[in-house]
């Protein structure tokens, strides 16, 4: 018997590990619910609720081809050892996973177990992220090659295996508490397919422009990010659906194409960037916990203002665009990428908070939390990669640019519902009552200048900064030209424009 261990690939379509495991043997489809994982600081109630939807649908899909999903609760090594004593295990199959630090260490212990029991553990690639990569040369070409491979057929019939199924613990038992969420995306493949189709054929035409504004992004973005994070859809099937749609658009008369060609180009490119950032964590797991560039190690460690942190978390900084985004994220579990970059930038630069605590808070709030993208982007928006241009978002300008009429702000900050239009982005300048909405906790211009001076000063005055930055760039930088770029003030592109969480 082969065990197919489902992790962050909760589907049976385009699932190489499942199909390969089922070729020549009876299989036991297994999901291990690990309470210790859910005790980690980056895991939250909203992740668990979404997961439950996904597991229910995965169980239904497997049942339709002959075998229920076997859920076991406990430590992965203990669960696998128990199955080994009850069944003759030929091999273990699972897709490669780039999760958080806890899952990375867990996989090491599972590898030791498999070695001690002489159980081959097969881990095919599922998303274009390459394990044990020496460098990024040719990475994009390999990604496209992987995405263009035919989708893998699901097994048609599975033989039933008798094995008890555990009940999932409830949220209280796990210590997971409701956290302000009341508008969670529905999990499961059926919903993912609906979103994919509605985006490609109805909602997505204005994607290229609309993804930047929270006023339009909730409708115009694909909203597939949580489904990619939990694996109810494979990124390859999404890429190929996009390619097929693009082909159909090209056949339309010129006047019928509208904005669709631009939308499909933008979205397809973001799928590649999705994997590009996960690859960074795969290559260097420490960036979940440590600055990518060590020159920044002493920059913020001893200067954390907890009052600022609490105001930022609760949407009470006095800057309407920041606060409306944080309140919206708390309630819905989603925010468009540009606004994610802005709220993280504001925490790291204007409030001068070390990125680690804000990163964990955002991880809890993002239903689509993807560790590889998350920590790469958090560090980029905090200026600690050493290879990206320092970009400090002005929250007032972002509001004017992306919510000029204050529609989003008024929706999420009812205190400002009746604020004069002229002051909706700077309410402290109005003579009107702010109805309990706070004054700014920092002066935007002063805070931005102080942060920039510290960071540019460090780059100028650290003698080894450029040398180390070049090494980081060689390891993690994109290779659009086929060659690594050179570190230089005008040559380092800041990849923050894309909708990585689409």
XYZ file of C-alpha atoms in Angstrom:
502
model
C 0.000 0.000 0.000
C 1.110 3.546 -0.774
C 0.242 6.484 1.455
C -0.637 9.737 -0.264
C -0.150 12.510 2.269
C -2.170 15.619 1.461
C -0.687 18.877 2.756
C -1.309 22.166 0.935
C -2.655 20.416 -2.187
C -6.261 19.690 -1.231
C -7.618 18.448 -4.563
C -7.529 15.310 -6.702
C -7.211 17.068 -10.096
C -3.734 17.752 -11.526
C -2.266 16.011 -8.495
C 0.878 14.157 -9.518
C 1.554 12.638 -6.107
C -1.927 11.101 -5.935
C -1.937 9.786 -9.494
C 1.553 8.294 -9.251
C 0.830 6.698 -5.878
C -2.329 5.073 -7.237
C -0.744 3.589 -10.365
C 0.457 0.242 -9.071
C -0.851 -0.098 -5.542
C -3.735 0.390 -3.171
C -3.484 3.848 -1.640
C -4.446 5.370 1.661
C -5.283 9.081 1.145
C -4.167 10.785 4.354
C -4.504 14.208 5.899
C -2.628 14.656 9.162
C -4.104 17.361 11.350
C -1.223 18.439 13.559
C -2.310 20.395 16.674
C 1.242 21.608 17.243
C 1.187 23.323 13.861
C -1.978 25.162 14.843
C -0.312 26.380 18.017
C 2.259 28.281 15.935
C 1.941 32.089 16.061
C 1.241 32.449 12.330
C -1.825 30.173 12.337
C -5.328 31.447 13.052
C -9.045 30.811 13.288
C -9.758 31.954 9.733
C -7.189 29.547 8.299
C -8.877 26.708 10.181
C -12.373 27.575 8.960
C -11.193 27.738 5.351
C -9.338 24.444 5.794
C -12.471 22.694 7.026
C -14.302 23.641 3.809
C -11.401 22.295 1.759
C -11.214 18.994 3.631
C -14.944 18.387 3.313
C -14.800 18.772 -0.449
C -11.616 16.704 -0.756
C -13.302 13.898 1.161
C -16.315 14.065 -1.180
C -14.091 13.995 -4.266
C -12.166 10.965 -2.992
C -15.377 9.202 -1.960
C -16.673 9.571 -5.510
C -13.768 7.447 -6.747
C -13.999 4.834 -4.002
C -12.117 5.879 -0.880
C -12.728 8.428 1.875
C -10.070 10.825 3.050
C -8.432 9.377 6.158
C -7.935 12.147 8.717
C -5.581 11.501 11.591
C -4.958 13.922 14.451
C -1.516 14.014 16.017
C 2.183 14.282 15.349
C 3.058 13.280 11.776
C 5.790 10.849 12.819
C 3.507 9.149 15.342
C 0.669 8.889 12.819
C 2.903 7.441 10.102
C 4.489 4.987 12.528
C 1.025 3.807 13.590
C 0.001 3.257 9.967
C 3.270 1.410 9.337
C 2.463 -1.088 12.091
C -1.055 -1.754 10.703
C -0.364 -1.806 6.960
C 2.413 -2.833 4.639
C 3.575 0.586 3.409
C 5.311 0.420 0.049
C 6.021 4.147 -0.180
C 4.960 7.626 0.954
C 3.890 10.243 -1.580
C 3.339 13.977 -1.102
C 3.977 17.135 -3.065
C 6.945 19.265 -2.107
C 5.889 21.902 0.396
C 7.367 25.311 1.141
C 5.578 26.047 4.396
C 6.589 27.809 7.575
C 9.595 26.934 9.724
C 7.607 24.441 11.768
C 6.597 22.346 8.741
C 10.179 22.505 7.470
C 11.464 20.962 10.704
C 8.602 18.435 10.746
C 9.528 17.220 7.280
C 13.069 16.610 8.467
C 11.785 14.278 11.185
C 9.505 12.481 8.714
C 12.471 12.009 6.402
C 14.413 10.382 9.243
C 11.461 8.094 9.969
C 11.190 7.009 6.344
C 14.910 6.321 6.213
C 14.779 4.220 9.386
C 11.841 2.161 8.037
C 13.200 1.941 4.471
C 10.097 3.687 3.127
C 10.753 5.653 -0.077
C 9.310 9.164 0.162
C 8.455 10.608 -3.251
C 7.906 14.382 -3.426
C 7.038 15.662 -6.922
C 6.925 19.386 -7.678
C 3.477 20.967 -7.760
C 3.955 24.672 -8.394
C 7.181 25.534 -10.209
C 9.224 26.022 -7.032
C 12.442 24.016 -7.292
C 14.056 22.279 -4.338
C 17.861 22.357 -3.871
C 18.243 25.050 -6.507
C 21.839 26.093 -7.092
C 21.045 29.473 -8.645
C 18.297 31.337 -10.463
C 19.818 31.031 -13.939
C 17.124 29.721 -16.252
C 14.511 29.625 -13.483
C 11.816 31.428 -15.474
C 12.231 29.088 -18.443
C 11.928 26.075 -16.159
C 8.815 27.581 -14.587
C 7.139 28.014 -17.963
C 8.144 24.470 -18.928
C 6.485 23.149 -15.778
C 3.337 25.219 -16.312
C 2.928 24.025 -19.907
C 3.051 20.319 -19.080
C -0.280 18.517 -19.583
C -2.559 18.468 -16.573
C -2.412 15.141 -14.762
C -5.489 12.935 -14.899
C -7.023 11.921 -11.595
C -7.425 8.230 -10.694
C -10.792 6.818 -11.716
C -11.196 4.132 -9.067
C -9.639 3.595 -5.665
C -9.818 0.440 -3.592
C -11.321 1.002 -0.165
C -8.928 0.678 2.775
C -10.252 0.036 6.259
C -8.748 2.599 8.625
C -10.434 4.621 11.412
C -10.944 8.333 10.818
C -10.313 10.869 13.593
C -12.585 13.792 14.345
C -11.052 17.224 13.976
C -10.643 19.151 17.228
C -12.759 22.261 17.568
C -11.403 25.796 17.636
C -11.633 26.057 21.420
C -9.562 22.918 21.894
C -6.914 24.381 19.587
C -6.921 27.756 21.295
C -8.154 29.471 18.114
C -10.543 32.313 18.761
C -12.804 34.371 16.539
C -10.857 37.489 15.630
C -13.270 39.956 14.065
C -13.830 37.967 10.895
C -17.394 37.894 9.566
C -16.961 37.822 5.781
C -14.667 34.864 5.100
C -14.150 33.484 1.619
C -15.581 30.002 1.187
C -13.003 27.259 0.829
C -13.051 24.163 -1.371
C -12.450 23.439 -5.034
C -15.988 24.112 -6.225
C -15.747 27.722 -5.069
C -12.243 28.018 -6.527
C -13.447 26.918 -9.963
C -16.349 29.390 -9.799
C -13.960 32.228 -8.995
C -11.561 31.224 -11.770
C -14.312 31.134 -14.389
C -15.979 34.362 -13.290
C -12.626 36.158 -13.262
C -11.554 34.951 -16.705
C -14.897 35.617 -18.371
C -16.605 38.416 -16.428
C -14.883 40.136 -13.524
C -11.291 40.408 -14.733
C -11.411 42.750 -17.706
C -10.246 45.777 -15.711
C -7.695 43.786 -13.699
C -4.561 45.632 -14.844
C -5.763 48.955 -13.447
C -8.390 47.942 -10.917
C -6.113 45.685 -8.835
C -4.400 48.718 -7.287
C -7.455 50.258 -5.624
C -9.331 48.654 -2.737
C -12.482 50.219 -4.167
C -12.307 47.978 -7.256
C -9.921 45.157 -6.303
C -12.360 43.044 -4.310
C -14.373 42.482 -7.488
C -11.739 42.781 -10.220
C -9.000 40.638 -8.723
C -9.255 36.877 -9.192
C -9.558 36.175 -5.438
C -7.854 32.827 -6.087
C -4.972 33.392 -3.693
C -6.440 31.374 -0.799
C -7.260 28.522 -3.169
C -3.680 28.500 -4.432
C -2.363 28.637 -0.856
C -4.467 25.640 0.233
C -4.075 23.876 -3.095
C -7.710 23.421 -4.068
C -6.513 24.606 -7.487
C -3.072 23.992 -8.942
C -1.206 26.991 -10.243
C -0.619 25.049 -13.472
C -4.335 24.646 -14.166
C -4.901 28.335 -13.438
C -2.037 29.276 -15.784
C -3.395 27.051 -18.537
C -6.942 28.353 -18.089
C -5.503 31.857 -18.481
C -3.602 30.805 -21.610
C -6.731 29.253 -23.107
C -8.752 32.359 -22.362
C -6.031 34.515 -23.911
C -6.154 32.370 -27.058
C -9.920 32.827 -27.305
C -9.582 36.585 -26.837
C -7.106 36.784 -29.702
C -9.722 35.263 -32.009
C -12.195 38.045 -31.258
C -12.631 41.019 -33.605
C -10.553 44.000 -32.541
C -13.513 45.959 -31.237
C -14.662 43.072 -29.042
C -11.416 42.465 -27.159
C -11.769 45.380 -24.777
C -9.191 45.428 -21.985
C -8.937 41.630 -21.818
C -5.514 41.230 -23.538
C -3.855 43.511 -20.976
C -5.666 41.784 -18.109
C -4.522 38.314 -19.177
C -0.910 39.445 -19.645
C -0.888 41.038 -16.202
C -2.460 38.076 -14.473
C -0.243 35.484 -16.168
C 2.857 37.411 -15.124
C 1.648 37.541 -11.514
C 1.335 33.753 -11.439
C 5.058 33.508 -12.196
C 5.897 36.110 -9.548
C 3.797 34.090 -7.100
C 6.256 31.192 -7.411
C 9.282 33.493 -7.705
C 8.743 34.765 -4.174
C 7.991 31.333 -2.708
C 11.294 30.193 -4.220
C 13.106 32.699 -1.983
C 11.862 30.995 1.197
C 12.522 27.554 -0.283
C 16.129 28.585 -0.928
C 16.595 30.372 2.398
C 14.139 29.327 5.161
C 15.769 31.643 7.699
C 14.140 34.730 6.138
C 10.956 33.871 8.037
C 12.842 34.848 11.194
C 15.911 36.879 10.188
C 16.702 39.877 8.006
C 17.678 38.820 4.513
C 20.615 41.256 4.685
C 22.457 41.107 8.015
C 23.483 44.787 7.893
C 19.951 45.592 9.129
C 20.143 43.309 12.159
C 20.509 46.146 14.668
C 18.236 48.612 12.905
C 14.928 48.200 14.776
C 15.454 45.435 17.325
C 15.608 47.675 20.402
C 13.128 50.342 19.366
C 9.661 48.732 19.311
C 6.751 50.979 20.317
C 3.925 48.693 21.442
C 1.372 51.524 21.573
C 2.026 52.219 17.890
C 1.702 48.508 17.154
C -1.681 48.263 18.872
C -2.962 51.368 17.083
C -1.841 49.928 13.735
C -3.503 46.551 14.425
C -6.819 48.102 15.420
C -6.987 50.673 12.609
C -6.524 53.680 14.887
C -3.343 55.359 13.611
C -5.145 58.514 12.473
C -4.310 57.858 8.808
C -7.592 56.909 7.104
C -6.170 54.821 4.268
C -4.048 52.713 6.621
C -6.848 52.304 9.152
C -9.566 51.443 6.642
C -7.302 48.786 5.132
C -6.518 47.226 8.509
C -10.189 47.206 9.519
C -11.241 45.712 6.171
C -8.580 43.031 6.417
C -9.675 42.103 9.934
C -13.272 41.588 8.820
C -12.746 39.990 5.378
C -9.366 38.226 5.541
C -8.247 39.778 2.235
C -6.667 42.971 0.936
C -5.292 43.843 -2.476
C -1.549 43.750 -2.892
C -0.767 47.456 -3.117
C -2.614 48.110 0.120
C -0.812 45.184 1.788
C 2.448 46.802 0.781
C 1.284 50.163 2.129
C 0.176 48.939 5.572
C 3.428 47.001 6.008
C 5.494 49.948 4.811
C 3.690 52.231 7.263
C 4.390 49.870 10.167
C 8.066 49.473 9.295
C 8.943 53.010 8.256
C 6.548 55.540 9.749
C 6.074 53.628 13.023
C 9.598 52.161 12.928
C 8.441 48.712 14.074
C 10.574 45.638 13.505
C 8.847 43.608 10.798
C 8.516 40.355 12.741
C 5.485 41.185 14.957
C 3.535 43.003 12.222
C 4.323 40.088 9.902
C 2.829 37.574 12.316
C -0.260 39.712 12.822
C -0.800 39.991 9.080
C -0.199 36.251 8.667
C -3.048 35.666 11.103
C -5.342 38.015 9.162
C -4.568 36.860 5.609
C -6.777 33.883 4.800
C -4.448 33.322 1.847
C -1.305 33.345 4.026
C 1.488 31.892 1.907
C 4.734 31.897 3.936
C 7.069 32.196 0.946
C 5.358 35.244 -0.500
C 4.568 36.693 2.892
C 8.044 36.909 4.384
C 9.730 37.868 1.126
C 7.296 40.741 0.715
C 7.347 41.789 4.365
C 11.104 42.191 4.178
C 10.899 43.996 0.851
C 8.407 46.491 2.273
C 10.595 46.943 5.373
C 13.817 47.669 3.506
C 15.782 44.713 4.904
C 16.515 42.767 1.710
C 19.384 45.071 0.789
C 18.596 44.667 -2.917
C 15.350 46.561 -3.440
C 14.811 50.272 -3.720
C 13.582 51.800 -0.474
C 9.968 52.637 -1.151
C 8.116 54.388 1.645
C 4.433 54.689 0.805
C 2.827 58.002 1.709
C -0.585 56.893 3.062
C -2.165 60.252 2.283
C -1.105 60.099 -1.359
C -2.164 56.443 -1.593
C -5.623 57.415 -0.388
C -5.904 60.278 -2.863
C -4.682 58.067 -5.719
C -6.698 54.918 -4.990
C -9.748 56.098 -3.060
C -10.130 59.710 -4.237
C -13.756 60.045 -3.137
C -13.190 58.279 0.173
C -15.686 55.518 -0.635
C -13.551 52.758 0.900
C -12.547 54.930 3.856
C -16.117 55.901 4.744
C -17.259 52.285 4.505
C -14.678 51.025 6.999
C -14.329 54.100 9.211
C -17.880 55.132 10.118
C -16.467 57.878 12.345
C -15.602 59.723 9.112
C -18.871 59.049 7.311
C -19.870 62.729 7.326
C -16.376 64.189 6.913
C -16.030 66.926 4.288
C -14.739 65.510 1.024
C -11.845 67.967 1.034
C -10.530 66.479 4.296
C -11.386 62.788 3.996
C -7.683 61.899 3.647
C -6.501 64.432 6.245
C -9.389 64.689 8.735
C -7.204 66.307 11.393
C -7.067 69.427 9.207
C -10.844 69.835 9.285
C -12.821 71.844 11.788
C -15.417 69.039 11.794
C -15.757 66.617 14.676
C -13.961 63.327 14.096
C -16.412 61.350 16.271
C -13.728 59.558 18.230
C -11.380 58.978 15.309
C -7.823 59.683 16.540
C -5.323 62.323 15.552
C -2.288 60.944 13.665
C 0.051 59.091 16.016
C 3.088 60.306 14.031
C 3.748 63.176 11.647
C 3.838 61.548 8.203
C 6.496 63.732 6.599
C 8.799 63.737 9.627
C 8.516 59.986 10.178
C 9.111 59.232 6.520
C 12.239 61.402 6.423
C 13.665 59.878 9.613
C 13.198 56.369 8.263
C 14.726 57.204 4.899
C 17.723 58.900 6.517
C 18.408 55.862 8.703
C 18.175 53.388 5.866
C 20.101 55.364 3.272
C 22.676 56.222 5.927
C 23.164 52.558 6.723
C 23.591 51.715 3.051
C 26.122 54.480 2.570
C 28.135 53.868 5.718
C 28.272 50.075 5.895
C 31.403 49.048 4.025
C 30.206 45.520 3.270
C 26.608 46.367 2.353
C 27.077 46.387 -1.410
C 29.134 43.205 -1.484
C 26.579 41.254 0.550
C 23.706 42.757 -1.437
C 25.255 41.470 -4.651
C 25.411 37.949 -3.192
C 21.729 38.185 -2.226
C 20.856 39.441 -5.684
C 22.779 36.617 -7.326
C 20.863 34.105 -5.229
C 17.363 35.571 -5.243
C 17.131 38.103 -8.058
C 15.078 37.610 -11.199
C 16.806 36.703 -14.459
C 14.706 38.350 -17.128
C 17.813 39.008 -19.196
C 19.275 35.617 -18.364
C 21.997 37.222 -16.275
C 22.033 38.463 -12.660
C 21.792 42.204 -12.306
C 24.298 44.457 -10.661
C 23.624 46.182 -7.378
C 23.291 49.869 -7.973
C 20.929 52.623 -6.935
C 19.329 52.936 -10.380
C 19.498 49.274 -11.327
C 17.571 47.613 -8.537
C 13.960 47.266 -9.535
C 11.370 47.121 -6.774
C 8.890 44.403 -7.720
C 5.920 45.676 -5.756
C 3.552 46.505 -8.573
C 2.200 43.020 -9.193
C -0.898 41.465 -7.716
C 0.814 38.552 -5.994
C -2.245 37.992 -3.835
C -4.763 38.033 -6.656
